C-alpha atoms as one frame of an Amber mdcrd trajectory, in Angstrom:
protein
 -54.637  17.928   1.592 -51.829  15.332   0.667 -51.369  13.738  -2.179 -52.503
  10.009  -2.029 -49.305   8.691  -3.154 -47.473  10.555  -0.064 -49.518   8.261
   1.896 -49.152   5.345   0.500 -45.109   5.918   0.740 -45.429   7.007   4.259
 -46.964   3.395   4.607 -44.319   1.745   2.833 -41.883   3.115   5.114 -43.513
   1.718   7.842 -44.002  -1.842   6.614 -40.199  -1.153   5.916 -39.708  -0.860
  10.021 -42.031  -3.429  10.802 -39.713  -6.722  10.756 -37.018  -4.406  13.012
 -40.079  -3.507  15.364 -40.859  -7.203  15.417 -37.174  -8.125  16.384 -37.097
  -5.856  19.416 -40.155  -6.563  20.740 -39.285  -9.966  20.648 -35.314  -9.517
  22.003 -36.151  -6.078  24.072 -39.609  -5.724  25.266 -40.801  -9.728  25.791
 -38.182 -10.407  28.362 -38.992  -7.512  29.940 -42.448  -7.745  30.051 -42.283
 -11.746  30.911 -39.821 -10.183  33.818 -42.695  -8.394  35.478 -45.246 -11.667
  34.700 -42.802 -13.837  36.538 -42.451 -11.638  39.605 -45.692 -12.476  41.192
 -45.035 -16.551  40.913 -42.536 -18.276  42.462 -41.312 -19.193  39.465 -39.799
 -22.644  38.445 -38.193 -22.430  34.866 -38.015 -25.941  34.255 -40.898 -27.289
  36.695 -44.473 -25.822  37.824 -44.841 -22.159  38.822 -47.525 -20.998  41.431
 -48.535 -17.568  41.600 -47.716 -15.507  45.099 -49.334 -12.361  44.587 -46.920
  -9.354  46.080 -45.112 -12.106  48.575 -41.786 -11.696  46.354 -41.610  -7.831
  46.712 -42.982  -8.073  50.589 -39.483 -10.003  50.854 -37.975  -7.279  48.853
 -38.499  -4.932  51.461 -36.896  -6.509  53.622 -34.013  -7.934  52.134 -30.889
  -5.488  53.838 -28.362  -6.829  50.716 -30.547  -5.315  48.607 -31.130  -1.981
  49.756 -27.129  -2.254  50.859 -26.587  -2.171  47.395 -28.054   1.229  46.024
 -25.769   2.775  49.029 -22.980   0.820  47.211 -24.476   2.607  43.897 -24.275
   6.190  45.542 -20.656   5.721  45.883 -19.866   4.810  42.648 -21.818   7.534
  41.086 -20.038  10.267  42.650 -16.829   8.712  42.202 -18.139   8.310  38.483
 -18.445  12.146  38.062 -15.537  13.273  40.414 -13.351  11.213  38.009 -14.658
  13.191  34.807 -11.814  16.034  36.175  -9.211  13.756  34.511 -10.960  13.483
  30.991 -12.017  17.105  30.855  -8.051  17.833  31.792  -6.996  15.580  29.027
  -9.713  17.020  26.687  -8.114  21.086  27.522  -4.381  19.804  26.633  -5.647
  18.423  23.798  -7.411  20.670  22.247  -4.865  23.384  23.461  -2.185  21.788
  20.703  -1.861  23.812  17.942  -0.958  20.526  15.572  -3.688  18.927  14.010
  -1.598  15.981  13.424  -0.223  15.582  17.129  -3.936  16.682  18.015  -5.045
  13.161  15.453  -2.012  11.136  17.003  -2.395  11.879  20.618  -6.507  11.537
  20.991  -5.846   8.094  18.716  -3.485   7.136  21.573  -5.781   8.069  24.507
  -8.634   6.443  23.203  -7.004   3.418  21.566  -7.742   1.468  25.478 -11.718
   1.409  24.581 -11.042  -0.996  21.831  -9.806  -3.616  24.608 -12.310  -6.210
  26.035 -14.126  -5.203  29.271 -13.000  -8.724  31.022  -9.720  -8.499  30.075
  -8.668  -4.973  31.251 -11.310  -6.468  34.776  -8.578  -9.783  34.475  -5.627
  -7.478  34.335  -6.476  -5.249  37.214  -7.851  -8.192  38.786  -3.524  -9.332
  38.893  -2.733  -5.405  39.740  -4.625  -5.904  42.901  -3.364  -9.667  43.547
  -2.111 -10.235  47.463   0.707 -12.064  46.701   2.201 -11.384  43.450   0.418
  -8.124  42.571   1.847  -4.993  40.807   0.722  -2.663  43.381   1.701  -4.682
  47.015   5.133  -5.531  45.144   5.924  -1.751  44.400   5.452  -1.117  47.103
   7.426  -3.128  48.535  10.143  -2.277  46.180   9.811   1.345  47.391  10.080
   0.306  51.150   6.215   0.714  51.686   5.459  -3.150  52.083   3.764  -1.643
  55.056   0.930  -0.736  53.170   0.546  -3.465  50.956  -2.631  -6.106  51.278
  -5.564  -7.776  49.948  -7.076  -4.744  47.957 -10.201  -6.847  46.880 -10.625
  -9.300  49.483 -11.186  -6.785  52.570 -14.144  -4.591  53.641 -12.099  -1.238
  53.824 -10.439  -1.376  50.325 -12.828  -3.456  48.039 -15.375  -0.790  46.404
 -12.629   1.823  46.346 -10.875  -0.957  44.434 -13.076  -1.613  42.013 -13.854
   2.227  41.222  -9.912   2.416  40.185 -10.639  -0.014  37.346  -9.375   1.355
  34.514  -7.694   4.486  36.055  -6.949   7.316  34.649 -10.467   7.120  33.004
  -9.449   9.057  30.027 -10.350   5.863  27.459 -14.168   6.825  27.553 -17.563
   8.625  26.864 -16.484  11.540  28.907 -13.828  12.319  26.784 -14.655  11.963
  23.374 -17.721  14.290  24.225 -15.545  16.787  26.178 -13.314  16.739  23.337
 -16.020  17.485  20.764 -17.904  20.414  22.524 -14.346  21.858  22.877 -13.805
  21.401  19.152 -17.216  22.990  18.333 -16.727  26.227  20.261 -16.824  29.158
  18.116 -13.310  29.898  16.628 -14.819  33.771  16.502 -15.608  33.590  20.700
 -11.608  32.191  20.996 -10.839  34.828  19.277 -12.607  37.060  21.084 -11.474
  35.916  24.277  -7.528  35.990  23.631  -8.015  39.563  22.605  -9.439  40.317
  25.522  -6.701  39.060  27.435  -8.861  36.189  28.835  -6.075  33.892  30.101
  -6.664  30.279  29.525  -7.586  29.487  33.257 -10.015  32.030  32.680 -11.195
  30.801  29.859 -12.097  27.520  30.566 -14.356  28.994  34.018 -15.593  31.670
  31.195 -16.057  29.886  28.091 -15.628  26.310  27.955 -17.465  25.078  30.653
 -20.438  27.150  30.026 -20.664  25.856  26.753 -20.219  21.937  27.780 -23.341
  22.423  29.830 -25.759  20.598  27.874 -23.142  18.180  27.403 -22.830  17.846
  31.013 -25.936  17.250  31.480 -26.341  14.534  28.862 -23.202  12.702  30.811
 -25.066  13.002  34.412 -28.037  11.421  32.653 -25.673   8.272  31.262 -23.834
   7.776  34.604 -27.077   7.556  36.509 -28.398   5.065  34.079 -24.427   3.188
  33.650 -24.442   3.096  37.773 -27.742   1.205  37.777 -26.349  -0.889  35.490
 -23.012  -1.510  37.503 -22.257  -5.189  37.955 -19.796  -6.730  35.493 -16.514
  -5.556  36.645 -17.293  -6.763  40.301 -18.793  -9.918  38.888 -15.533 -10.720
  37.775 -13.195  -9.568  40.499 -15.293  -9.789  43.924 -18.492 -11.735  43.057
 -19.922  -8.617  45.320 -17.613  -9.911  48.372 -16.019  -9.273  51.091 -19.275
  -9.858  53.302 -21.724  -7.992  50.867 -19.142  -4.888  50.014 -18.711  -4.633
  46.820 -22.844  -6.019  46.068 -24.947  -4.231  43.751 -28.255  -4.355  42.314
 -27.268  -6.244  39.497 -25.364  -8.811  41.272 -28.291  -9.422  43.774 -29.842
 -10.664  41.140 -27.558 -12.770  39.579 -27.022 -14.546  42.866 -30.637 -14.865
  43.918 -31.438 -16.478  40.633 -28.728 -18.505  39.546 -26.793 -19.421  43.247
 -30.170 -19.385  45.333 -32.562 -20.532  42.592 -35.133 -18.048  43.200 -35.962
 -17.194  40.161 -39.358 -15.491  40.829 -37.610 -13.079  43.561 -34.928 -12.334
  41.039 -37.539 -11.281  38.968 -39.556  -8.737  41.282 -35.591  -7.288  42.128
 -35.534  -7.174  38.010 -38.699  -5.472  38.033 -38.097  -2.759  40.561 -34.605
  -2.016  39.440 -36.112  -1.570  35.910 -38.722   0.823  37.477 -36.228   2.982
  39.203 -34.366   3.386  36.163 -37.175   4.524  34.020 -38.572   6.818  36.930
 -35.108   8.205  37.688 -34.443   9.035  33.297 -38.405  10.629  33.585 -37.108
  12.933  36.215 -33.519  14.175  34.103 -35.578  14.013  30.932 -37.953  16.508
  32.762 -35.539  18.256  33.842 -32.955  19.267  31.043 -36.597  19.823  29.187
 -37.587  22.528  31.092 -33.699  23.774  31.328 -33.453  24.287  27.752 -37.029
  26.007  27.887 -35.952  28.386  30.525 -32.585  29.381  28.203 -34.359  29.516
  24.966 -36.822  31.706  26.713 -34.032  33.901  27.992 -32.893  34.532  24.784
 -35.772  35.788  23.085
């Protein structure tokens, strides 16, 4: 039986959260929740709002910018986790340096790009990609390939692909710093191990390393599905979701519905069902890492 004064402090420590469970409910789950209320009205912020029933998500349905969009979102996923080959390669050089120093100065160099603002390194590509004046069209005209310069973000064929390069190499990032870590926590014993065994360091990282990031990789899969669904503020600032509907996401579909077409009800049911996605889709890789890590601990006993 416990003690009554274990209670009463297990009480105090919840009064103690209960201002910071009042703020987000009030910041997190009100908007959200008035999102969903708002989605059956067609909704007039400053005027009167009439209720619709399912009308706004009947128009959903058959809205073709809209479900345009997610294929826009498929794209940048896999691009998303084809580009993680350049962090994990940066991660293995890294950690391969025998200097802890040149280990602290190098990783401090590689990451030092994550302190910048996300509009100004959008703004500085945004000039990289410029028609006239642009980095890229006048190197290549300086290297007699002013053939292949154009508009990068103002034409169907180049836009998305344009927009995925933000940022490029991709090394200033998530990926990284958790590559980096799991290859730091390995075992030095297993290392060990491995050099004695004449595992080369190809070898190794097929062997060893990978093996061993796969929880991590999982945990990245999981935040790139829920970043992609979030994917809007780099192509808010550079193509507004243009050329003709190319570069449009979910999140941008929104935006414009609400604050270009003034349809704010609609922008809410889009709100709504994007929300709904998201939680479904983190259910599912919640579910399933779950029951991975049951299967391997039951392997091991």
């Amino acid at each position: 039986m416990r003690s009554p004064r274990k209670r009463v402090f297990r009480w105090q420590l919840y009064l103690a959260l209960l201002p910071l469970a009042l703020i987000i409910g009030y910041f997190a789950y009100y908007p959200a929740l008035s999102g969903i209320f708002w989605s059956f009205f067609h909704w007039q912020p400053a005027g009167v709002s009439t209720p619709i029933g399912f009308d706004n998500y009947v128009t959903m349905f058959n809205d073709p910018i809209w479900w345009s969009s997610f294929r826009n979102l498929g794209f940048i996923f896999l691009f998303a986790v084809v580009s993680w080959v350049l962090p994990l390669f940066a991660a293995e050089l890294l950690v391969s340096l025998k200097s802890i120093r040149w280990q602290f100065v190098m990783r401090t160099l590689l990451i030092l790009p994550m302190a910048f603002p996300g509009v100004v390194t959008a703004l500085v590509w945004g000039f990289f990609y410029s028609p006239n004046d642009g980095v890229i069209n006048q190197t290549l005209k300086a290297l007699g390939l002013g053939a292949l310069a154009q508009n990068w973000t103002g034409q169907n064929s180049t836009a998305l692909l344009s927009l995925l390069f933000v940022g490029f190499p991709f090394i200033a990032g998530l990926p990284f710093l958790i590559f980096y870590s799991s290859l730091q926590n390995i075992p030095t014993e297993v290392l060990e191990a491995a050099q004695l065994d004449g595992v080369g360091r190809v070898a190794r990282f097929w062997r060893i390393d990978l093996p061993l990031m796969a929880g991590q990789v999982r945990i990245l899969v999981f935040l790139a599905i829920v970043g992609t669904l979030q994917y809007g503020f780099v192509a808010y600032v550079l193509t507004a979701g243009g050329p003709d509907n190319a570069t449009m996401v979910p999140i941008l579909r929104m935006i414009n519905v609400a604050f270009q077409g003034g349809d704010w009800g609609y922008s809410a049911a889009l709100s709504t069902t994007l929300f709904v996605i998201t939680i479904a889709i983190s259910a599912v890789v919640v579910s399933a890492r779950k029951r991975g890590t049951a299967t391997t601990d039951g392997g091991a006993m």
